[in-house]
CSV table of C-alpha atoms in Angstrom, one decimal:
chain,number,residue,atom,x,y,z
A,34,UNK,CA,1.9,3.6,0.2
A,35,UNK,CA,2.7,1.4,3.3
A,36,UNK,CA,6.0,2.8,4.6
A,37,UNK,CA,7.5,0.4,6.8
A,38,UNK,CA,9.4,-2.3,4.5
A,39,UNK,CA,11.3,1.1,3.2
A,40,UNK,CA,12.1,2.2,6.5
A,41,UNK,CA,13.6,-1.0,7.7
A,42,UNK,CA,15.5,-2.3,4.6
A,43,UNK,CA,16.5,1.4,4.1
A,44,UNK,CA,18.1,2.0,7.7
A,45,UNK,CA,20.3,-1.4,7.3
A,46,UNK,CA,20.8,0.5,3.8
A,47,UNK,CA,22.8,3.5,5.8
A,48,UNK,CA,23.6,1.0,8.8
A,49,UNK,CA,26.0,-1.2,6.9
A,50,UNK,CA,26.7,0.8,3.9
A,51,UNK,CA,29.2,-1.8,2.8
A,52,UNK,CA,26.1,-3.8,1.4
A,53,UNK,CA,26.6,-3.2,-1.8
A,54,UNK,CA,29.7,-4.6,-2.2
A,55,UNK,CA,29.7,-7.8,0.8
A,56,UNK,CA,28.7,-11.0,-0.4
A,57,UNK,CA,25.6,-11.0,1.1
A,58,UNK,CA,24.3,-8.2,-1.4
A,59,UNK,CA,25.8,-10.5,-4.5
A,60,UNK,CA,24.4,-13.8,-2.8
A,61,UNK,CA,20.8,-13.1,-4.5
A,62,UNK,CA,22.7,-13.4,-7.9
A,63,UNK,CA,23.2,-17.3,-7.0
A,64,UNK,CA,19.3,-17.7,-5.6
A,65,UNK,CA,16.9,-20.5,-6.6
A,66,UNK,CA,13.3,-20.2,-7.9
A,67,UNK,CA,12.5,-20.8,-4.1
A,68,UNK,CA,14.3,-18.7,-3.0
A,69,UNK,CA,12.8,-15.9,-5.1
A,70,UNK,CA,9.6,-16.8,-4.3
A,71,UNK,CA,9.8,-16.6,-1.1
A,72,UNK,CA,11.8,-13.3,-1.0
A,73,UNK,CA,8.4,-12.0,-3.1
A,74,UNK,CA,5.8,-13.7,-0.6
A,75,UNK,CA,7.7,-11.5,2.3
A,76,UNK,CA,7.4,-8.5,0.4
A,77,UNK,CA,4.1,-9.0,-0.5
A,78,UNK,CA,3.4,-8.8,3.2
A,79,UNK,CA,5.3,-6.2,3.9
A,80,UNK,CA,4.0,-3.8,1.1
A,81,UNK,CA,0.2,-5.0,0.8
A,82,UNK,CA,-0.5,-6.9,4.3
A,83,UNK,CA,-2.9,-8.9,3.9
A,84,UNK,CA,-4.2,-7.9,0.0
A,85,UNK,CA,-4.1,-10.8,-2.1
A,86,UNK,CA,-1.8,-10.4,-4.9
A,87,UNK,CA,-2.5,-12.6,-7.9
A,88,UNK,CA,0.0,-13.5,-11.0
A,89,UNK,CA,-1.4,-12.0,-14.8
A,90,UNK,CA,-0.9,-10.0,-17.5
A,91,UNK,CA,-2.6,-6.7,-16.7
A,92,UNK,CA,1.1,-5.3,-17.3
A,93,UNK,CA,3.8,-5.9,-18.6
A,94,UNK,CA,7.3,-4.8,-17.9
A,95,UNK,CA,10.3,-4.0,-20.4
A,96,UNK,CA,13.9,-4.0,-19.4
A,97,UNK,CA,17.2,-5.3,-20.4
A,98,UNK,CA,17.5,-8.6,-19.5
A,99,UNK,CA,21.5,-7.5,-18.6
A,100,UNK,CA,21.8,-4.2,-17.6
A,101,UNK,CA,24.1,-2.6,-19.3
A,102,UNK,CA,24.6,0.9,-16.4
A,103,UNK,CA,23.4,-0.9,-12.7
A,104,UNK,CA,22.9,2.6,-11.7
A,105,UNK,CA,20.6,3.7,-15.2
A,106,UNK,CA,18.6,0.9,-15.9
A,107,UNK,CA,15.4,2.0,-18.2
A,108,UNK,CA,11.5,0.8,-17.0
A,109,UNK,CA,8.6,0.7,-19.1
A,110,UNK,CA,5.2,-0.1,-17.8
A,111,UNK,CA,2.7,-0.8,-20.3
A,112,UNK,CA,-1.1,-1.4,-19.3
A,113,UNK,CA,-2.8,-3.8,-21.1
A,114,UNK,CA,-6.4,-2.1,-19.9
A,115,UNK,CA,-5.8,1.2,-19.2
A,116,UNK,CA,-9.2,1.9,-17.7
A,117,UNK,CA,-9.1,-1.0,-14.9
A,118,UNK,CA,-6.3,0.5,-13.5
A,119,UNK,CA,-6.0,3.8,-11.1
A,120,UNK,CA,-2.5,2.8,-9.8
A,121,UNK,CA,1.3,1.1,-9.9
A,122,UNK,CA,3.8,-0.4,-7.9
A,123,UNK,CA,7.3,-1.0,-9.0
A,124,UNK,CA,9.4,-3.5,-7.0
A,125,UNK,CA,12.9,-4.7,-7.2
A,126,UNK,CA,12.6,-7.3,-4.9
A,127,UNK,CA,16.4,-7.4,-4.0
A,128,UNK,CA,17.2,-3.7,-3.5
A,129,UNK,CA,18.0,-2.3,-0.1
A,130,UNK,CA,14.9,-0.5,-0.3
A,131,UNK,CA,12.9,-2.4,-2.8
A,132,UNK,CA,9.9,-0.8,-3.2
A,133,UNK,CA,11.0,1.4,-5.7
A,134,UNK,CA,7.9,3.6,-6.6
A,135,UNK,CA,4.1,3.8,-6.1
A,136,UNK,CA,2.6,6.0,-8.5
A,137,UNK,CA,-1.5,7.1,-8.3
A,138,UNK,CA,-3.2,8.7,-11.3
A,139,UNK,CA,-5.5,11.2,-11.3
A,140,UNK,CA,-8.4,12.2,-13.6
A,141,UNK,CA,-6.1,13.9,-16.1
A,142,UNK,CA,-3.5,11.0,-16.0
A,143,UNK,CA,-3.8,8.2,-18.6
A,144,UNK,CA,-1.8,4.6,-17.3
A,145,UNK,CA,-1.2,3.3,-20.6
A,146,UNK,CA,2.8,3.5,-20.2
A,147,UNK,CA,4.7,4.9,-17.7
A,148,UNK,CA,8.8,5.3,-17.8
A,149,UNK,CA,11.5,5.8,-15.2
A,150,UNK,CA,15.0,5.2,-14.6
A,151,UNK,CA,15.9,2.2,-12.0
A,152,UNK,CA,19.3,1.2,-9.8
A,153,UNK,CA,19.3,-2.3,-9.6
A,154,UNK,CA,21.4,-3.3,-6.9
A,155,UNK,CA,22.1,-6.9,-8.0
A,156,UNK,CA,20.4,-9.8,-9.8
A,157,UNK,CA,17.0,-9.6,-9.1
A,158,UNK,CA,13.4,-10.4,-9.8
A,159,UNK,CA,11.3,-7.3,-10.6
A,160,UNK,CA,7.6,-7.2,-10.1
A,161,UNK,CA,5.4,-4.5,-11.5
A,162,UNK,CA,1.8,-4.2,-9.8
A,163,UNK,CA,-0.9,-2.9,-11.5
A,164,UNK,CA,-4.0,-1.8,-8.5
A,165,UNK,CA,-7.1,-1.8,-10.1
A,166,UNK,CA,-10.4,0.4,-9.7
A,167,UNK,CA,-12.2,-2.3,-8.5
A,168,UNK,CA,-9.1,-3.2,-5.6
A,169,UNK,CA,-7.5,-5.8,-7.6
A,170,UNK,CA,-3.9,-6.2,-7.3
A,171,UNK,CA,-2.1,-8.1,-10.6
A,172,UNK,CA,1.6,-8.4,-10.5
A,173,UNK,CA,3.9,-9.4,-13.5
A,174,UNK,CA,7.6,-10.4,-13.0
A,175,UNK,CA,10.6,-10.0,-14.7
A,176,UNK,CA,14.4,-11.1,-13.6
A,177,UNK,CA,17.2,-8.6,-14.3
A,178,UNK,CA,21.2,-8.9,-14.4
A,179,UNK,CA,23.2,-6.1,-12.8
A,180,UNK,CA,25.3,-5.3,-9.9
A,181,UNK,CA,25.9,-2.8,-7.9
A,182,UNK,CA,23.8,0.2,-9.1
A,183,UNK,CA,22.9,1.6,-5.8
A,184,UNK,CA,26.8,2.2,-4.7
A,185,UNK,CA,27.5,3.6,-8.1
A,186,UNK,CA,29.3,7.2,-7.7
A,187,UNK,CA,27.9,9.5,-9.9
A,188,UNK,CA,30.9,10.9,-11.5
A,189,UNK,CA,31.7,14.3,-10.0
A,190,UNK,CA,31.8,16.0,-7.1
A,191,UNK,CA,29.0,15.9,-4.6
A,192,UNK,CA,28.8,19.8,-4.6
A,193,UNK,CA,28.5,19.8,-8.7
A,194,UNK,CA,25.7,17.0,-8.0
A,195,UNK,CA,23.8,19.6,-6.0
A,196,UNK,CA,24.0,22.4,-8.5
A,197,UNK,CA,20.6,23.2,-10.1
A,198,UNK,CA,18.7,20.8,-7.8
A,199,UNK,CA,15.2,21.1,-8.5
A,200,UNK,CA,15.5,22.5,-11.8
A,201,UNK,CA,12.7,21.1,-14.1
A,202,UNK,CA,12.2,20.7,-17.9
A,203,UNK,CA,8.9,18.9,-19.7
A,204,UNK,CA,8.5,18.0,-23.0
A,205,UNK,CA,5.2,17.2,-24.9
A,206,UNK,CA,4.4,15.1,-28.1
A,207,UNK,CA,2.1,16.1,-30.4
A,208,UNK,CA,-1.5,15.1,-29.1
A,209,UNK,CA,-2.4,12.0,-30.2
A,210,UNK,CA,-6.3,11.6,-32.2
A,211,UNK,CA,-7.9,10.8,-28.9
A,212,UNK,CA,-5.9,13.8,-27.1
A,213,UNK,CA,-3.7,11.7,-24.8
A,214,UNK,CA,-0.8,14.0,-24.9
A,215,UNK,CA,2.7,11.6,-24.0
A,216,UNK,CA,5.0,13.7,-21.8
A,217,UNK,CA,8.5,13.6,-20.4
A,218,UNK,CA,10.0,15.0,-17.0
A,219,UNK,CA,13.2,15.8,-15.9
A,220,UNK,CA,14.0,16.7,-12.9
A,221,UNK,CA,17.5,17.8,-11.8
A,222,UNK,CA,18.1,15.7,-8.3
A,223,UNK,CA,20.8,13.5,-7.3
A,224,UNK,CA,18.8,11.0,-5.2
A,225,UNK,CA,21.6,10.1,-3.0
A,226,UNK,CA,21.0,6.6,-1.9
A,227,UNK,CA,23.5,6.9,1.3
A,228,UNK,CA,25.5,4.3,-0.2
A,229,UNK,CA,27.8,5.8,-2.5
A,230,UNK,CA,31.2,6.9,-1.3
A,231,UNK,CA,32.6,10.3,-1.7
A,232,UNK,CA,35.8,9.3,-3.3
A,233,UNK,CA,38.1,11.4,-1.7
A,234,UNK,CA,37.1,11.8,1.9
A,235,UNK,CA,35.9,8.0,1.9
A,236,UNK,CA,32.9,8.7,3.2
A,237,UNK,CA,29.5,7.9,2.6
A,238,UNK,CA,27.4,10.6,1.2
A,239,UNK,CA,24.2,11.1,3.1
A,240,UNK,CA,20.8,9.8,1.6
A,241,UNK,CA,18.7,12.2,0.0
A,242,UNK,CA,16.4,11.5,-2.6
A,243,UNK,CA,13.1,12.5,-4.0
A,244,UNK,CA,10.1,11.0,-2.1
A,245,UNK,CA,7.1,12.4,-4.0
A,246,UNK,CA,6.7,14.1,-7.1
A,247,UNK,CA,3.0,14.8,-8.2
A,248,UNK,CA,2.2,16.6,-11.5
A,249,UNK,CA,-1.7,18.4,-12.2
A,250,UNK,CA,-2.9,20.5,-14.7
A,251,UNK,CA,-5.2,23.0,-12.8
A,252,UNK,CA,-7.5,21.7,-9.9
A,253,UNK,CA,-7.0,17.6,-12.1
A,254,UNK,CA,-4.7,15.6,-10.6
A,255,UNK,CA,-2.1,13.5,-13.7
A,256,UNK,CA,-0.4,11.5,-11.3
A,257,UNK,CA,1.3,11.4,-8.1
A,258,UNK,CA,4.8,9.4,-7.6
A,259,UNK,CA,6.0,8.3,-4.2
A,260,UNK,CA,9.4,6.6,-4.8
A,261,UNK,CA,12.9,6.2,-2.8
A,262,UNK,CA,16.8,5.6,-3.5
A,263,UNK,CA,15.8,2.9,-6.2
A,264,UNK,CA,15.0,6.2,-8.8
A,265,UNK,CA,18.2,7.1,-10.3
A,266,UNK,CA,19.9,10.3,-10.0
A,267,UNK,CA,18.7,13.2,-12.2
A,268,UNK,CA,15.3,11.3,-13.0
A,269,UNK,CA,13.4,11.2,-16.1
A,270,UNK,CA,9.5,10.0,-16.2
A,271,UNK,CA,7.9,9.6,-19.6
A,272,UNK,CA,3.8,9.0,-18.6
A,273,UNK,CA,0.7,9.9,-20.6
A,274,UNK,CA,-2.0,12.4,-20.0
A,275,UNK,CA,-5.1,13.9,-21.2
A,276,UNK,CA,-5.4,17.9,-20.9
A,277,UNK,CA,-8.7,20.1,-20.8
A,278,UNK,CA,-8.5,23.6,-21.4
A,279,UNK,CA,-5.3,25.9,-21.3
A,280,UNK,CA,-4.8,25.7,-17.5
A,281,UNK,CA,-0.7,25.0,-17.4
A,282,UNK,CA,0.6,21.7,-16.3
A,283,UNK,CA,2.0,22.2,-12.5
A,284,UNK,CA,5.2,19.8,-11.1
A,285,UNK,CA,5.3,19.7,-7.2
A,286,UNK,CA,8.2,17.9,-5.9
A,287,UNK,CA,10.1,17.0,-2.3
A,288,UNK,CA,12.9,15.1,-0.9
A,289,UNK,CA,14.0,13.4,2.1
A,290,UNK,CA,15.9,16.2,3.7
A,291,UNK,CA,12.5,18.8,3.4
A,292,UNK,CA,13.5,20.3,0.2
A,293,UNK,CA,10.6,20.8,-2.0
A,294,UNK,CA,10.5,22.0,-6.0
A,295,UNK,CA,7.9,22.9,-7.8
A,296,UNK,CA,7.9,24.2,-11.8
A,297,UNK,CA,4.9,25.1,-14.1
A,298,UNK,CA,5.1,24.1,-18.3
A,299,UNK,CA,2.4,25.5,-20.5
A,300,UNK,CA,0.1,23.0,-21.6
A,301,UNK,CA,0.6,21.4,-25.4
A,302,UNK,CA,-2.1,23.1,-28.1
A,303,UNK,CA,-4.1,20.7,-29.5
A,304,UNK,CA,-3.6,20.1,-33.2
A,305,UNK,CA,-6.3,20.6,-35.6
């Protein structure tokens, strides 16, 4: 994943934490179509270089139309041809950091539908981009109403925040009849964005988040995840695999602060 449009739109992120809540961070709510666009050619640019990045239907993307938590929104990524792809980006073109994950999949993983939690900082296009086998990169778009979701406290104390960080739970569906196995992680993490405010000491809390989280069953690679303060706090990630043998499914995670996690789940039987 190229690095630098998250490491410049992040530090004005922590420079002027009052982003969130200035009218320049609401002014993207009153954009034009041409203004949009041309807010996703930079990115483009600043993401993929010099990679062409055509419009289609290679995914599509689900979300509320008017998010109903800025700070919770619910993703789903669904692959219209699963075996083209090896790859996805998820952008929210008008977050402070708005590439929000990459995620690679391995030869255990299986793209057909990935799921995450999102902040969505205000009204914004959303682009999901599929990266294909053969180098391909297909976006689809999607416009979403919300405000404010990368300021939003959590609710509690930043010490109660960090209890249990890095605890893990997984849970498995049955197998389906071609043994693609749908799977859900949770991971216990605050992913402090560096722009919420600690309501009594009015300060801002410092960023840390989760920066890559990749899950394998034995020496097979599912997927790996390399996201930033766009991933909501505690997050959950419902993706797909597809299991060989009783090796047990292994979660590796790290943040931005050097803390790293790691869990291991016993892999589903498969159903006769």
């Amino acid at each position: 994943m190229r690095r630098p449009i998250r490491d410049s739109l992040f530090a004005a992120a922590i420079l002027l934490p009052a982003f969130a809540s200035s009218g320049a961070a609401l002014a993207a709510a009153g954009d034009g179509e041409a203004e949009r666009a041309a807010r996703w050619k930079e990115l483009q640019q600043q993401v993929f270089g010099d990679r062409k990045v055509e419009a289609g239907k290679l995914v599509a993307i689900d979300m509320p139309v008017r998010a109903e938590d800025a700070a919770l929104v619910p993703v789903t990524l669904t692959v219209a041809d699963k075996d083209q792809v090896k790859g996805l980006y998820l952008i929210i073109d008008d977050n402070p950091a708005p590439l929000a994950a990459h995620v690679d999949f391995g030869p255990a993983g299986d793209p057909a539908q990935l799921k995450m939690r999102v902040r969505v900082n205000t009204y914004s296009n959303v682009h999901a981009v599929a990266e294909t086998r053969d180098g391909r990169l297909v976006a689809s778009e999607i416009f979403v109403k919300a405000s404010g979701g990368c300021s939003a406290p959590m609710g509690m104390t930043e010490a109660d925040a960090l209890k249990g960080m890095g605890d893990m739970r997984m849970k498995f569906a049955d197998p389906a009849a071609d043994k693609v196995v749908q799977a859900t992680l949770m991971i216990r993490h605050p992913n402090f964005s560096g722009m919420q405010m600690n309501q009594v000491s009015r300060e801002y809390t410092p960023a840390r988040y989760l920066d890559r989280i990749s899950v394998s069953q034995g020496a097979r690679n599912v997927f790996t995840m390399e996201g930033d303060i766009s991933i909501s706090s505690n997050p959950v990630i419902g993706f797909e695999m597809r299991p060989e043998g009783a090796a047990p499914v292994k979660v590796a995670a790290t943040d931005s602060q050097g803390g790293t996690f790691d869990h291991t789940f016993p892999v589903p039987a498969a159903s006769n």
